[in-house]
Coordinates of C-alpha atoms and ligand atoms in Angstrom, one line a residue:
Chain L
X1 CA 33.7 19.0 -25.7
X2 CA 31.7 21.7 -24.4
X3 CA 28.3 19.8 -25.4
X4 CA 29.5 16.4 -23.6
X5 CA 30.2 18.8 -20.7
X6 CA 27.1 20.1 -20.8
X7 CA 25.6 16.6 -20.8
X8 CA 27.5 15.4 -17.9
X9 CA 27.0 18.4 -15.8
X10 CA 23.4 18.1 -16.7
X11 CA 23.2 14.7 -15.5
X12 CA 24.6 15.5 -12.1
X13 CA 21.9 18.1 -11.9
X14 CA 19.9 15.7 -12.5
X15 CA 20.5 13.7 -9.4
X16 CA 19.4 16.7 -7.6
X17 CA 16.4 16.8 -9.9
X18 CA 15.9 12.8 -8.5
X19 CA 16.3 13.9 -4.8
X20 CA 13.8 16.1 -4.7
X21 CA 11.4 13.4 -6.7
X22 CA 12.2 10.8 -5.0
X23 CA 10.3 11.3 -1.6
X24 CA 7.3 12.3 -4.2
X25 CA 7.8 9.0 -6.1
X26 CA 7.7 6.8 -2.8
X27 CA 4.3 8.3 -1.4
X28 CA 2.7 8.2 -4.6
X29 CA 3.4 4.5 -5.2
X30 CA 2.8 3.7 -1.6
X31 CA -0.9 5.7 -1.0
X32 CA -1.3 7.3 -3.9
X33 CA -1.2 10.8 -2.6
X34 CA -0.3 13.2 -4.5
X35 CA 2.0 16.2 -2.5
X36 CA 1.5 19.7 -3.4
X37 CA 3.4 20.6 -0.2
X38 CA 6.7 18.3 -0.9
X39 CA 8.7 21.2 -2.4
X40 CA 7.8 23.7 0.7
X41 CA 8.5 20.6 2.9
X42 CA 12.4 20.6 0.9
X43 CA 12.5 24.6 1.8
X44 CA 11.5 23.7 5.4
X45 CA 14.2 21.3 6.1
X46 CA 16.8 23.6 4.4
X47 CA 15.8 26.2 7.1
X48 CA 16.2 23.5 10.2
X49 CA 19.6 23.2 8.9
X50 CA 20.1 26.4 8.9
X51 CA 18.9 26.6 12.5
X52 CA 21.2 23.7 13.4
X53 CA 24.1 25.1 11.6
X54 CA 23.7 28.2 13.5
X55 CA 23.0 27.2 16.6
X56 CA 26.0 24.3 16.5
X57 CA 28.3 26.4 14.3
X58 CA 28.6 22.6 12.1
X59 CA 28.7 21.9 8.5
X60 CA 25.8 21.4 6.6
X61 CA 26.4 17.7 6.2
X62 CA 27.0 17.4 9.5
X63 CA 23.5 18.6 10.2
X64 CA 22.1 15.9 8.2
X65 CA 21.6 13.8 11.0
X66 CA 19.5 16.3 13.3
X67 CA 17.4 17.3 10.4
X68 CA 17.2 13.8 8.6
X69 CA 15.1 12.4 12.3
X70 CA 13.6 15.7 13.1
X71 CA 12.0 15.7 9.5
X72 CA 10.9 11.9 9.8
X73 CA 8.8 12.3 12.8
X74 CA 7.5 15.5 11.4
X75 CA 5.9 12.9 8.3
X76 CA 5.3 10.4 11.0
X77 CA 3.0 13.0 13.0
X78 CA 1.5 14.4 9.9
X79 CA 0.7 11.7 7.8
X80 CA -1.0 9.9 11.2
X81 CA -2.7 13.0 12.4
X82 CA -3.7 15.2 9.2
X83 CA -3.0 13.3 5.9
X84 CA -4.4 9.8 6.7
X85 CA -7.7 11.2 7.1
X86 CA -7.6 12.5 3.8
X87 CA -7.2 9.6 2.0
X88 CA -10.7 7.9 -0.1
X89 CA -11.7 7.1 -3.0
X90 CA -11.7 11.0 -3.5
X91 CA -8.5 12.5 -4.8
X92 CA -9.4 16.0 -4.6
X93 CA -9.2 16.4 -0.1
X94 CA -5.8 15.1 -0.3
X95 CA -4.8 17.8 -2.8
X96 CA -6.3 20.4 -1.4
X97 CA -5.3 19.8 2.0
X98 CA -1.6 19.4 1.1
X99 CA -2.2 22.6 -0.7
X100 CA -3.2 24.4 2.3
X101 CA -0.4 22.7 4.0
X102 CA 2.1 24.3 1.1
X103 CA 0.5 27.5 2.0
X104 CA 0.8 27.1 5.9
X105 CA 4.1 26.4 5.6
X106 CA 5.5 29.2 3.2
X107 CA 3.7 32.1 5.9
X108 CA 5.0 30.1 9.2
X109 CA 8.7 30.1 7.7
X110 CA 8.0 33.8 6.6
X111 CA 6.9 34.9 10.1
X112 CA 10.0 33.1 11.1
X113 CA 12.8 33.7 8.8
X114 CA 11.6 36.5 7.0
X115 CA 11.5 36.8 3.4
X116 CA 15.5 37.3 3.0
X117 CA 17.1 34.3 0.9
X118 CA 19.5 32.5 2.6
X119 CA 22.2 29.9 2.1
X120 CA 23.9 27.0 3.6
X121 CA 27.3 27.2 3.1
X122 CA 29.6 24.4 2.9
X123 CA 33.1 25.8 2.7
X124 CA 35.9 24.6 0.4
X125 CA 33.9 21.8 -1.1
X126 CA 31.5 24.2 -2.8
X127 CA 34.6 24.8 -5.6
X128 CA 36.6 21.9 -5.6
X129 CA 36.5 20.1 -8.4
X130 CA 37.4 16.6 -9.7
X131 CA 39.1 16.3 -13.4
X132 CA 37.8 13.4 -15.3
X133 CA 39.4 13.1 -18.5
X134 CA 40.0 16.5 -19.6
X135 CA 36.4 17.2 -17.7
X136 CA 35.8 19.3 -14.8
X137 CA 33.2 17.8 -12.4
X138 CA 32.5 20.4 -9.3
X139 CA 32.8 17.7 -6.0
X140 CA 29.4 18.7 -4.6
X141 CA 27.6 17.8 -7.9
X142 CA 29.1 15.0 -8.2
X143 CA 28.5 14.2 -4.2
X144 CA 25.3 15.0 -5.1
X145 CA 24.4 12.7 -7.8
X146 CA 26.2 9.9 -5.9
X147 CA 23.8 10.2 -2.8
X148 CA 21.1 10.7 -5.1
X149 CA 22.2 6.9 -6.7
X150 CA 22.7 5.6 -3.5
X151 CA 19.1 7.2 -1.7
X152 CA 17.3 5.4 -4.5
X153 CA 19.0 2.5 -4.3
X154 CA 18.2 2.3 -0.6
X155 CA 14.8 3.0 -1.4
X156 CA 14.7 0.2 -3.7
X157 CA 16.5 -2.2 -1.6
X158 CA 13.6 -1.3 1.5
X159 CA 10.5 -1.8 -1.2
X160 CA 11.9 -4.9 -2.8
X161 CA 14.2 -6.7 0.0
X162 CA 12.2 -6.0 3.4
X163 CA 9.3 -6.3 4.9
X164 CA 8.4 -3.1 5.1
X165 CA 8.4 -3.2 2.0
X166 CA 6.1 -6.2 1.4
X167 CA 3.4 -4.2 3.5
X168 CA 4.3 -0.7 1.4
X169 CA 3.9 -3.0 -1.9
X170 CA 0.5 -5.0 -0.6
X171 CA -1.2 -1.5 0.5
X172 CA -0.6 -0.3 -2.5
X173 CA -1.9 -3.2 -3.9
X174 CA -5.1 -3.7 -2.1
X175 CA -5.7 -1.6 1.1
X176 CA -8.4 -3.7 2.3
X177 CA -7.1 -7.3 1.7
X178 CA -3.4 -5.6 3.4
X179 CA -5.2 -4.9 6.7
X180 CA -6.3 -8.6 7.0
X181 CA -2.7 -9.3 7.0
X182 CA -2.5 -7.8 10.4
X183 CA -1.4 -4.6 8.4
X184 CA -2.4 -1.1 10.2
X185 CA -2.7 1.1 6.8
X186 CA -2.0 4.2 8.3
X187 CA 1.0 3.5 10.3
X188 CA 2.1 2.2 7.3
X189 CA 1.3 5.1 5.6
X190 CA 2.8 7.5 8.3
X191 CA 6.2 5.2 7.5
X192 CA 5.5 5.8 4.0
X193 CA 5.8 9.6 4.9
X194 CA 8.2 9.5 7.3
X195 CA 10.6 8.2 4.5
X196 CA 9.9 10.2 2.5
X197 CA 10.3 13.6 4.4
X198 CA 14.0 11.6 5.7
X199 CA 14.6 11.8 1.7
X200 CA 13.2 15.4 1.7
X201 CA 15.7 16.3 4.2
X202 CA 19.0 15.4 2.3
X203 CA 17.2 16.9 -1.1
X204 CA 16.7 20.6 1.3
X205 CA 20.1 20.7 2.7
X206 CA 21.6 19.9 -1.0
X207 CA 19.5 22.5 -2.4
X208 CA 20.6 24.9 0.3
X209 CA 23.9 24.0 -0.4
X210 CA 23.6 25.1 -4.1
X211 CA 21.3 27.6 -4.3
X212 CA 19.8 30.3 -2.3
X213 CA 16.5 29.8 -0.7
X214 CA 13.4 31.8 0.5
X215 CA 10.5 30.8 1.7
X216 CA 9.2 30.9 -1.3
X217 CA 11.3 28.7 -3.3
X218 CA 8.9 25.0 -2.5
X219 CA 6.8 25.6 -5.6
X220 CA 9.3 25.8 -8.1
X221 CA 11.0 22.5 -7.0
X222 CA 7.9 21.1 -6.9
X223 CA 7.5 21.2 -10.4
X224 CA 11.1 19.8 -11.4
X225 CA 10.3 17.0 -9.0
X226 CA 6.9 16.7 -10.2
X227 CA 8.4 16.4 -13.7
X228 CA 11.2 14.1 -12.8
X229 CA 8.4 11.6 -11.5
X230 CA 5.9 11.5 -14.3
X231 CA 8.8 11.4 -17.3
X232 CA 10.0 8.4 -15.3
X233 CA 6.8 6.8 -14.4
X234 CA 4.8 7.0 -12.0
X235 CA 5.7 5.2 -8.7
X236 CA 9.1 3.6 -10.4
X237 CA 11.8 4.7 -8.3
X238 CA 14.8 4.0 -10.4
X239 CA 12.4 5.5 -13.4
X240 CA 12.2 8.7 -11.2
X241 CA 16.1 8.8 -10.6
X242 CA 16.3 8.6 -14.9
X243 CA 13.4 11.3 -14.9
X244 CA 15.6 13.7 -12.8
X245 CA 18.5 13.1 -15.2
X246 CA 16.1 13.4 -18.1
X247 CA 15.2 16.8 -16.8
X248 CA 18.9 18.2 -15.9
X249 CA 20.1 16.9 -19.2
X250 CA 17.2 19.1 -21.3
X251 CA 17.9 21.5 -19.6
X252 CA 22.0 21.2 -19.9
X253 CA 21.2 21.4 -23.4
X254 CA 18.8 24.0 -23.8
X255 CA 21.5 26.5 -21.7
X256 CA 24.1 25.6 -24.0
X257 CA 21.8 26.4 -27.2
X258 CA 20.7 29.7 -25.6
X259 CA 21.5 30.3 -21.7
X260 CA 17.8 31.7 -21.6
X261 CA 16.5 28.7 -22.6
X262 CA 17.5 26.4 -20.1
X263 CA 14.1 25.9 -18.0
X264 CA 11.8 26.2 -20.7
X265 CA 13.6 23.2 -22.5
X266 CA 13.4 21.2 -19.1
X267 CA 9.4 21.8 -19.5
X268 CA 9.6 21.3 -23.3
X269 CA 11.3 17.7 -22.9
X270 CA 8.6 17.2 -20.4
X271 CA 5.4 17.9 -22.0
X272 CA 7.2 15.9 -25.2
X273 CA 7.6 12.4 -23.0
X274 CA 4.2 13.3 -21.6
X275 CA 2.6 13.4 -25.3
X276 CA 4.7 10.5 -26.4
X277 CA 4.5 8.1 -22.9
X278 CA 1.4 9.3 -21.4
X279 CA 2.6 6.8 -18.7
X280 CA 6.1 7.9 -18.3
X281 CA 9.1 6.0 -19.1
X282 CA 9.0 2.9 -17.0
X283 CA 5.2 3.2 -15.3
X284 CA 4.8 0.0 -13.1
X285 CA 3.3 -2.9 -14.5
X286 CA -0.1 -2.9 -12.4
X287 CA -2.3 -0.7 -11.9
Chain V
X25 CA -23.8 -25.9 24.5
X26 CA -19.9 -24.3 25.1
X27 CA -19.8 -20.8 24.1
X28 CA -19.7 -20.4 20.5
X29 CA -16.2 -19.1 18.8
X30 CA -18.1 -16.5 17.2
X31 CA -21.7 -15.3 17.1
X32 CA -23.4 -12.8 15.2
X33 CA -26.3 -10.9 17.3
X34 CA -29.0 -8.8 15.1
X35 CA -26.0 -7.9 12.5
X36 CA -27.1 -5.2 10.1
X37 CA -25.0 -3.7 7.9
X38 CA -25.2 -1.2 5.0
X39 CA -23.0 0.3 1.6
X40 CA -24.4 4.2 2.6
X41 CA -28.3 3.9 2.0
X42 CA -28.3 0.3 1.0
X43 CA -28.6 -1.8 4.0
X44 CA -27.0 -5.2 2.7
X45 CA -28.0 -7.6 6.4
X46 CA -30.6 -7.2 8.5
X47 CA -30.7 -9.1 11.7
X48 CA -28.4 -11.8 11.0
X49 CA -27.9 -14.4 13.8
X50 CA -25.2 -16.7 13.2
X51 CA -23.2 -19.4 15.2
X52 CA -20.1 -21.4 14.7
X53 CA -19.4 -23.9 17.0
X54 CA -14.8 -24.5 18.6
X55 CA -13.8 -26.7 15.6
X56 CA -17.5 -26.8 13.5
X57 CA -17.5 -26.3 9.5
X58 CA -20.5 -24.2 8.6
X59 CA -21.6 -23.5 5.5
X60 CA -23.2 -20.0 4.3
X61 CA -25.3 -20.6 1.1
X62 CA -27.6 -18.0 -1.2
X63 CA -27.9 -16.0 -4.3
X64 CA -26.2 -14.0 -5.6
X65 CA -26.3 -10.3 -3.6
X66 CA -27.6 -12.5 -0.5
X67 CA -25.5 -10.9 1.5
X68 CA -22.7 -13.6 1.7
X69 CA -19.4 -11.5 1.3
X70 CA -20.7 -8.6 3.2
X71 CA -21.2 -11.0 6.4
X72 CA -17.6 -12.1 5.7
X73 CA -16.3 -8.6 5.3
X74 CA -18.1 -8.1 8.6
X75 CA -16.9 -10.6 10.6
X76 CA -13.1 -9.8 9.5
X77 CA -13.3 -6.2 10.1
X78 CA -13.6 -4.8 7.1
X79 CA -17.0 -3.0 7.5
X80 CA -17.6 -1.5 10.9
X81 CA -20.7 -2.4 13.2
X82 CA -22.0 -2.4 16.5
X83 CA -19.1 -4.2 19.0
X84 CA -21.5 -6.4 20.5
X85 CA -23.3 -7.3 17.3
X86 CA -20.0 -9.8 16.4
X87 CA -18.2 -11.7 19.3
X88 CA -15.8 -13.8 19.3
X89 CA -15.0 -16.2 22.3
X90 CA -17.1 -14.1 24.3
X91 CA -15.4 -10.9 22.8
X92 CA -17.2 -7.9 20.8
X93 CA -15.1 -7.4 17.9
X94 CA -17.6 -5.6 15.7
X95 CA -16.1 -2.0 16.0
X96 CA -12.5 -3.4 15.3
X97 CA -10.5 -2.7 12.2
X98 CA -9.8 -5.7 10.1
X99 CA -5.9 -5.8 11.1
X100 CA -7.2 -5.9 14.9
X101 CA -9.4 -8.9 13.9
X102 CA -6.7 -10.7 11.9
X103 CA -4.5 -10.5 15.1
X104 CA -6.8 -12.1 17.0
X105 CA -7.0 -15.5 14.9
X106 CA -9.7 -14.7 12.4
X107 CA -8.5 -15.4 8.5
X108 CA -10.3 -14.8 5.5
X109 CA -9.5 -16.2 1.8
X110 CA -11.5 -13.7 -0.2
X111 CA -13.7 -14.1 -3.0
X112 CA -12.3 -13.6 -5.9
X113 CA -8.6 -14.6 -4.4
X114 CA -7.4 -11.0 -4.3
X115 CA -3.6 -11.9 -4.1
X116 CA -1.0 -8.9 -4.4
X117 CA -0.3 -8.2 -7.8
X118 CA 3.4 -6.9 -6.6
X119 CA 4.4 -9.3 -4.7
X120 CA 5.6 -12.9 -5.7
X121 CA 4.0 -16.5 -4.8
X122 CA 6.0 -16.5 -1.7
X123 CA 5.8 -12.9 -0.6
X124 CA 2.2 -13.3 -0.7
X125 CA 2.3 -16.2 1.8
X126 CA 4.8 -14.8 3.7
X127 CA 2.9 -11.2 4.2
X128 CA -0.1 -13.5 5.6
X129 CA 2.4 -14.9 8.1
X130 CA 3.0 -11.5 9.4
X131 CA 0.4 -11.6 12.5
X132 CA 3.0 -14.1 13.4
X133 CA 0.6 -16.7 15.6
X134 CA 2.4 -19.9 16.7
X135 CA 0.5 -22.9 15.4
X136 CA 1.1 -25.7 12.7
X137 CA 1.4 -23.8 9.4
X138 CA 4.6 -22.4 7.9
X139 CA 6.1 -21.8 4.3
X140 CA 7.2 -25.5 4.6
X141 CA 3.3 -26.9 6.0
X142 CA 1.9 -24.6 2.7
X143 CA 4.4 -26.1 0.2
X144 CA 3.6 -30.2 1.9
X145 CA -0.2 -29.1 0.7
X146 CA 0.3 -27.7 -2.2
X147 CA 3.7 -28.4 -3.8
X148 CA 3.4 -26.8 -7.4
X149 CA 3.2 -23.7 -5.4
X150 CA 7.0 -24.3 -4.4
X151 CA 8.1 -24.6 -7.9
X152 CA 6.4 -21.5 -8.5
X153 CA 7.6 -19.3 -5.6
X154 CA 9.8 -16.6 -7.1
X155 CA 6.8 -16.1 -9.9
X156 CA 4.8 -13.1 -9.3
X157 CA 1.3 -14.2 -8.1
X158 CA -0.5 -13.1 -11.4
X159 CA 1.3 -15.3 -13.5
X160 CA -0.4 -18.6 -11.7
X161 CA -3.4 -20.2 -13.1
X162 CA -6.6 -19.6 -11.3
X163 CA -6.7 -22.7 -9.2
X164 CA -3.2 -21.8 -8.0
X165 CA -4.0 -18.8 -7.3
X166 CA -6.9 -19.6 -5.3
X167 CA -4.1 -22.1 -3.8
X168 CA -2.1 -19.2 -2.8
X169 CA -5.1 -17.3 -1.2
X170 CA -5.8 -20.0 1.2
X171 CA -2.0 -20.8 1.8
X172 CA -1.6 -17.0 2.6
X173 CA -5.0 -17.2 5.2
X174 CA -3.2 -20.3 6.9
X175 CA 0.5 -18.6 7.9
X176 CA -1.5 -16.5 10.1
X177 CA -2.2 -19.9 11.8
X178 CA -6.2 -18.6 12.3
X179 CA -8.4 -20.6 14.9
X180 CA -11.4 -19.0 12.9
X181 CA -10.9 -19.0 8.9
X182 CA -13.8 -18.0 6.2
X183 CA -13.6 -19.4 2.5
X184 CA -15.4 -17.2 0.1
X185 CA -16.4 -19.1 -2.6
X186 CA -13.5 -21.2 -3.2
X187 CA -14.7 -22.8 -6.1
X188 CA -15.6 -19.5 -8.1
X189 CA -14.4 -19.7 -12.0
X190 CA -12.1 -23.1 -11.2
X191 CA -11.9 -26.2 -13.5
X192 CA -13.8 -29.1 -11.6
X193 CA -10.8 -30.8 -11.6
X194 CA -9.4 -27.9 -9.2
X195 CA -12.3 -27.4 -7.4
X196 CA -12.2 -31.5 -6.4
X197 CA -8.5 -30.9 -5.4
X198 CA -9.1 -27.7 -3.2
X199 CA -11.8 -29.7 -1.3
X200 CA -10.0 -33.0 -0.8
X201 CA -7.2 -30.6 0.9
X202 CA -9.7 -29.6 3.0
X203 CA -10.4 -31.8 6.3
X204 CA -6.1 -31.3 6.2
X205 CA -6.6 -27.8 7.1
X206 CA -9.9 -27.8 9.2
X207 CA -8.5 -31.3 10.9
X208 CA -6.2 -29.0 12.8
X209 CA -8.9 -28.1 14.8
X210 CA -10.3 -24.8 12.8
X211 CA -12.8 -23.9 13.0
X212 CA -14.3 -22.9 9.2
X213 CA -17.4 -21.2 7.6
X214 CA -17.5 -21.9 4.2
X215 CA -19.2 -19.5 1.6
X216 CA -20.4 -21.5 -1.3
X217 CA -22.7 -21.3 -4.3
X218 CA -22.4 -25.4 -5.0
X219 CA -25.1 -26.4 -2.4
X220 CA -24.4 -30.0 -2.6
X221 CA -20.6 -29.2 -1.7
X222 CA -21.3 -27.1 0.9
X223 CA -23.7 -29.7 2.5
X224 CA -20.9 -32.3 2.2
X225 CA -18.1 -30.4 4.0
X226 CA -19.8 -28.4 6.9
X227 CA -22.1 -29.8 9.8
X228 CA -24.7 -27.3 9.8
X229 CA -25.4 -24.8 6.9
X230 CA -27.3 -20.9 6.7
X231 CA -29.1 -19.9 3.9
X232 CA -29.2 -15.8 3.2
X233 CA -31.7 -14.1 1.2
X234 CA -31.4 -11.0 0.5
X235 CA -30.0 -9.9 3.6
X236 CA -32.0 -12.0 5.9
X237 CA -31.3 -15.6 7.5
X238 CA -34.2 -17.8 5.8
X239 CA -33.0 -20.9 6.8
X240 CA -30.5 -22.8 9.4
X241 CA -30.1 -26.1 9.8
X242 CA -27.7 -29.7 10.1
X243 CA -26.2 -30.0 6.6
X244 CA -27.0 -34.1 7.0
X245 CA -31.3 -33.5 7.4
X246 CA -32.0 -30.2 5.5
X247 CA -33.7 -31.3 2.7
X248 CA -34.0 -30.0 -1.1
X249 CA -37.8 -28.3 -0.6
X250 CA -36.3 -26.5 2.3
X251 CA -33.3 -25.5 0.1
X252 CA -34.8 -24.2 -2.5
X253 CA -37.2 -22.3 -0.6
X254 CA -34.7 -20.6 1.4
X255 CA -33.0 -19.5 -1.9
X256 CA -36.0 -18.4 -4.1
X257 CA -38.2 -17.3 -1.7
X258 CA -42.0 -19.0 -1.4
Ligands
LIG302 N1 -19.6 -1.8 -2.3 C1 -20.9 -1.9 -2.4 N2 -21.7 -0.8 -2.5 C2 -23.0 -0.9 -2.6 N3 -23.7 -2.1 -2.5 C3 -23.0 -3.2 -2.5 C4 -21.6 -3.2 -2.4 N4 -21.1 -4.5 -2.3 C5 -22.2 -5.3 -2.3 N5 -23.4 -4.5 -2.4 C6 -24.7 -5.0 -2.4 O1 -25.0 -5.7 -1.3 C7 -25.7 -6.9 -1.5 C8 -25.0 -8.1 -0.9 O2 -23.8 -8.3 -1.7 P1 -22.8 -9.4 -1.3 O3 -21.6 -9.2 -2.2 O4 -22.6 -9.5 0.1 O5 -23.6 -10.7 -1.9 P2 -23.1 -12.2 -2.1 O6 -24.1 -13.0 -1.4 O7 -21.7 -12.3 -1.6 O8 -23.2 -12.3 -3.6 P3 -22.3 -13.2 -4.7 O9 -22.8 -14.5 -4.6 O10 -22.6 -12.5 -5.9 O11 -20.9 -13.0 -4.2 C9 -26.0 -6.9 -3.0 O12 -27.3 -6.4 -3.3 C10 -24.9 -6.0 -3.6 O13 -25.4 -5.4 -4.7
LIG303 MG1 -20.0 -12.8 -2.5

C-alpha cells in the first residue's frame, strides 16, 4: 500500500511538474524558443499574488484572476518588444537573452522582496484531504493535478479546435509561407507568449501554495519543467502533461526507496528516457 | 495604357552579398496573364518572394495600383489582394486539407471563392479534407496550394511553377482549371519552366537571366531564336 501511495501521490506531483512545463511546451512548439527565464517568470507571478493577497487580504485562488491578465500582457509586451527580435535562424540570441532576462528578474524581485522565502497560504484546504479507497489524497494535490488536466486540455482544444490555433500550428510550420496568409508572425508569437505566461501564472500561485519561495527558486523549476517537456516530447502538450507525471512518479519512487533519493531519481529517469527516446515520448510527427 | 496593377521599377534584390535582380522592370496589366520564364537561379522565385513581401526592398521599387508596397511585410501584401502559390507547394504539414484552405481564407476578402468554389474545382480535394495535407499526392497537393491562394479571393495571384515534379496528366488538369480561376477577372503571372505552356496561357511573357530582364514580349509573336537567346545568353 504504501508503494501505490507513493505512486499516486507522485502522479499528482506530477501535474504540478506538467504546470510548470506546460507554458514551456507551448512556446517551444509555437516559435521554437527555448526559455531559460520560464522558471523565474513562475517565481514572479507567485510574488504578484503575494502582492495581491496582501494588498486585498483574498485567497490565493482568488488572486488568480488579477495575476493570470496581469501576467499575459506582461508575455504580450515582452515577446513583441524584446523576444521577437531575437528570433533567426540562430538559436543561441534567444537563449542568451532569456538568460539575461532570468537574471534581471531574480535581482529586481531581490531589490523588492528581499531574499526572505515566502509563502502563499491558502487556509484549510492546504490539509484537507480526500479518502479514496483506503488512500489519502491531500485536496490541493489533487486540485492541482485536476487544473493541470484541464490547463492542457484547454491548450489542446485552442491548438487543435481554433483558429488561433491554425495560425500557432502554420508558424510553426513555415513562418514565411504563414505570413502570406495575412498572418503577422510576431503578434502571433506575442499570443504564443501571452499564453503561456497566463499558464505560468496558475503553475506560480500553485507552487506558492506548496512550497516556499525566494527569489531564487526559478532555476530549479526550470529544470523539472525542462525535464517534463523533453521526456514527453518536444512540443506534444498532452506528452508534456505524461512527462510531468513521469517525473513526480520517479521521483515518488525514489523517496520511498531512500527519502534522499527522491530528486536524483527524477533526473535518473530523465537522462534514462533521454538515452532510450532521444526524441521523447510522443515527439510530434514533423519536424 | 490604364495604370498597371503592379509594376516593378529598377527591382534589385539580394541574399546578403549575392545580389539575385538587378534592375528588373515588370508590368502586369487589370486582368492580363504574364508569364515569367528562365533558368534555373534566373531569379524567378526571388521576384515572386519580392512582390509578396517576403524579401524587403525599396517602397517605390514594387507598386501596386499606384501603391509602393515594396517595404511591406508579406502579411501586409496578402491583405491587400496579392496571393502566391509557392514553388514547391509548401502546404502546412500540421494542418489538414481543409485547414490549409481555410488558413488562406483568413485575410477574409469578399469575392467568388469559398470552401464550396475550391471543392466545385477540384472535388477529390473534398473527399480528402479531414487528411492531413502530406498524405495527398503531389498533384493534389499542388491542388491544395492554389485552392488555399484563392480563399483569399486575390485580384493579383503568382503561380510558381505549377507544374514542378507533376505527372503530365496533372499538369494538363491544373492548366485546363485555369482560365476558371483567371476568368474571374485575375489578374495572374505565371512562373514556368515549360516555355511552350507558358506562351499558351499568358498574353505577354518576360524572360530572366540571371537576374536581369533579357527579353519581354507578346506570348503570340516571340519567336524560338528570341527564346532561346534570352535563356542561354548570345
Ligand atoms: N536563400 C538564398 N540565399 C542565397 N542565395 C539564394 C537564395 N535563394 C536563391 N538564391 C540564389 O539566387 C539566385 C536566384 O534564385 P531563384 O530561386 O530566384 O531562381 P529561380 O529562377 O526561381 O530558379 P529555379 O528555376 O531553380 O526555381 C540563384 O542564383 C540562387 O542560387
Ligand atoms: Mg524558382
Amino acid at each position: 500500500m504504501d508503494w501505490v501511495n507513493a505512486i499516486l501521490q507522485g502522479t499528482l506531483l506530477g501535474g504540478l511538474y506538467a504546470l510548470f512545463a506546460a507554458g514551456l511546451s507551448l512556446i517551444f512548439g509555437v516559435m521554437r524558443l527555448v526559455n531559460i527565464a520560464h522558471g523565474d517568470l513562475i517565481v514572479l507571478a507567485a510574488y504578484l499574488a503575494l502582492t495581491v493577497i496582501m494588498a486585498l487580504g483574498i485567497h490565493p485562488l482568488m488572486s488568480l484572476l488579477a495575476v493570470v491578465p496581469v501576467m499575459a500582457v506582461v508575455g504580450y509586451v515582452l515577446q513583441r518588444s524584446i523576444l521577437n527580435r531575437t528570433l533567426g535562424d540562430d538559436i543561441l540570441p534567444p537563449l542568451l537573452v532569456s538568460f539575461g532576462l532570468s537574471v534581471i528578474i531574480q535581482n529586481a524581485l531581490l531589490e523588492t522582496y528581499t531574499a526572505d522565502p515566502q509563502r502563499l497560504s491558502a487556509g484549510p484546504i492546504e490539509v484537507a484531504s480526500l479518502n479514496l479507497g483506503g488512500l489519502a489524497v491531500g485536496y490541493l494535490p489533487f486540485l492541482m493535478f485536476v487544473t493541470a488536466v484541464a490547463i492542457i486540455g484547454g491548450l489542446q482544444i485552442v491548438f487543435y479546435r481554433t483558429g488561433l490555433g491554425r495560425a500557432f500550428r502554420a508558424v510553426s510550420d513555415n513562418q514565411d509561407i504563414a505570413q502570406l496568409m495575412g498572418i503577422n508572425r510576431r503578434h502571433v508569437f506575442a499570443l504564443a507568449m501571452a499564453l503561456s505566461l497566463a499558464v505560468t501564472a496558475v503553475a506560480g500561485i500553485f507552487l506558492g501554495i506548496r512550497t516556499s519561495f525566494d527569489p531564487a527558486t526559478g532555476p530549479a523549476r526550470l529544470i523539472f519543467g525542462f525535464e517534463a517537456v523533453i521526456i514527453g516530447g518536444m512540443g506534444s502538450l498532452w506528452g508534456t502533461l505524461a512527462g510531468g507525471v513521469i517525473l513526480g512518479v520517479s521521483q515518488a519512487i525514489g523517496a520511498q526507496v531512500n527519502p534522499g533519493w527522491q530528486i536524483l531519481a527524477g533526473h535518473v529517469a530523465f537522462l534514462v528516457i533521454l538515452a532510450v527516446r532521444p526524441r521523447g515520448l510522443f515527439p510530434r510527427m514533423d519536424g | 495604357m490604364p495604370e498597371p496593377i503592379l509594376r516593378t521599377n529598377r527591382l534589385d534584390a539580394r541574399y546578403g552579398d549575392f545580389q539575385a535582380l538587378y534592375c528588373v522592370d515588370m508590368e502586369l496589366g487589370e486582368g492580363e496573364v504574364v508569364a515569367i520564364i528562365g533558368a534555373n537561379g534566373a531569379g524567378k522565385t526571388t521576384l515572386m518572394r519580392s512582390v509578396s513581401g517576403l524579401m524587403k526592398n525599396a517602397a517605390e521599387q514594387i507598386v501596386y495600383r499606384g501603391r509602393p508596397i515594396g517595404a511591406l511585410r508579406a502579411d501586409q501584401v496578402a491583405e491587400l489582394g496579392i496571393g502566391l502559390v509557392p514553388e514547391g507547394r509548401q502546404l502546412f504539414p500540421s494542418l489538414s486539407v481543409e485547414e490549409n484552405l481555410i488558413i488562406g481564407g483568413r485575410v477574409g476578402r469578399s469575392g467568388p471563392w469559398s470552401l464550396a468554389a475550391i471543392y466545385a474545382l477540384f472535388p477529390v480535394l473534398e473527399e480528402r479534407r479531414h487528411l492531413p495535407s502530406t498524405s495527398l499526392s503531389g498533384g493534389q497537393q499542388q491542388m491544395v496550394a492554389i485552392g488555399r491562394a484563392l480563399m483569399a479571393n486575390p485580384d493579383l495571384v503568382m503561380f510558381d511553377e505549377i507544374s514542378l515534379g507533376l505527372a503530365p496528366v496533372v499538369i494538363k488538369q491544373i492548366y485546363d482549371a485555369l482560365p476558371g480561376i483567371v476568368g474571374e477577372g485575375m489578374s495572374a503571372v505565371v512562373v514556368e519552366q515549360d516555355v511552350t505552356k507558358a506562351l499558351s496561357v499568358s498574353s505577354r511573357v518576360y524572360c530572366l537571366q540571371e537576374g536581369r530582364v533579357s527579353l519581354e514580349g507578346c506570348s503570340d509573336t516571340v519567336t524560338r531564336e528570341e527564346i532561346s537567346r534570352a535563356y542561354f545568353g548570345q
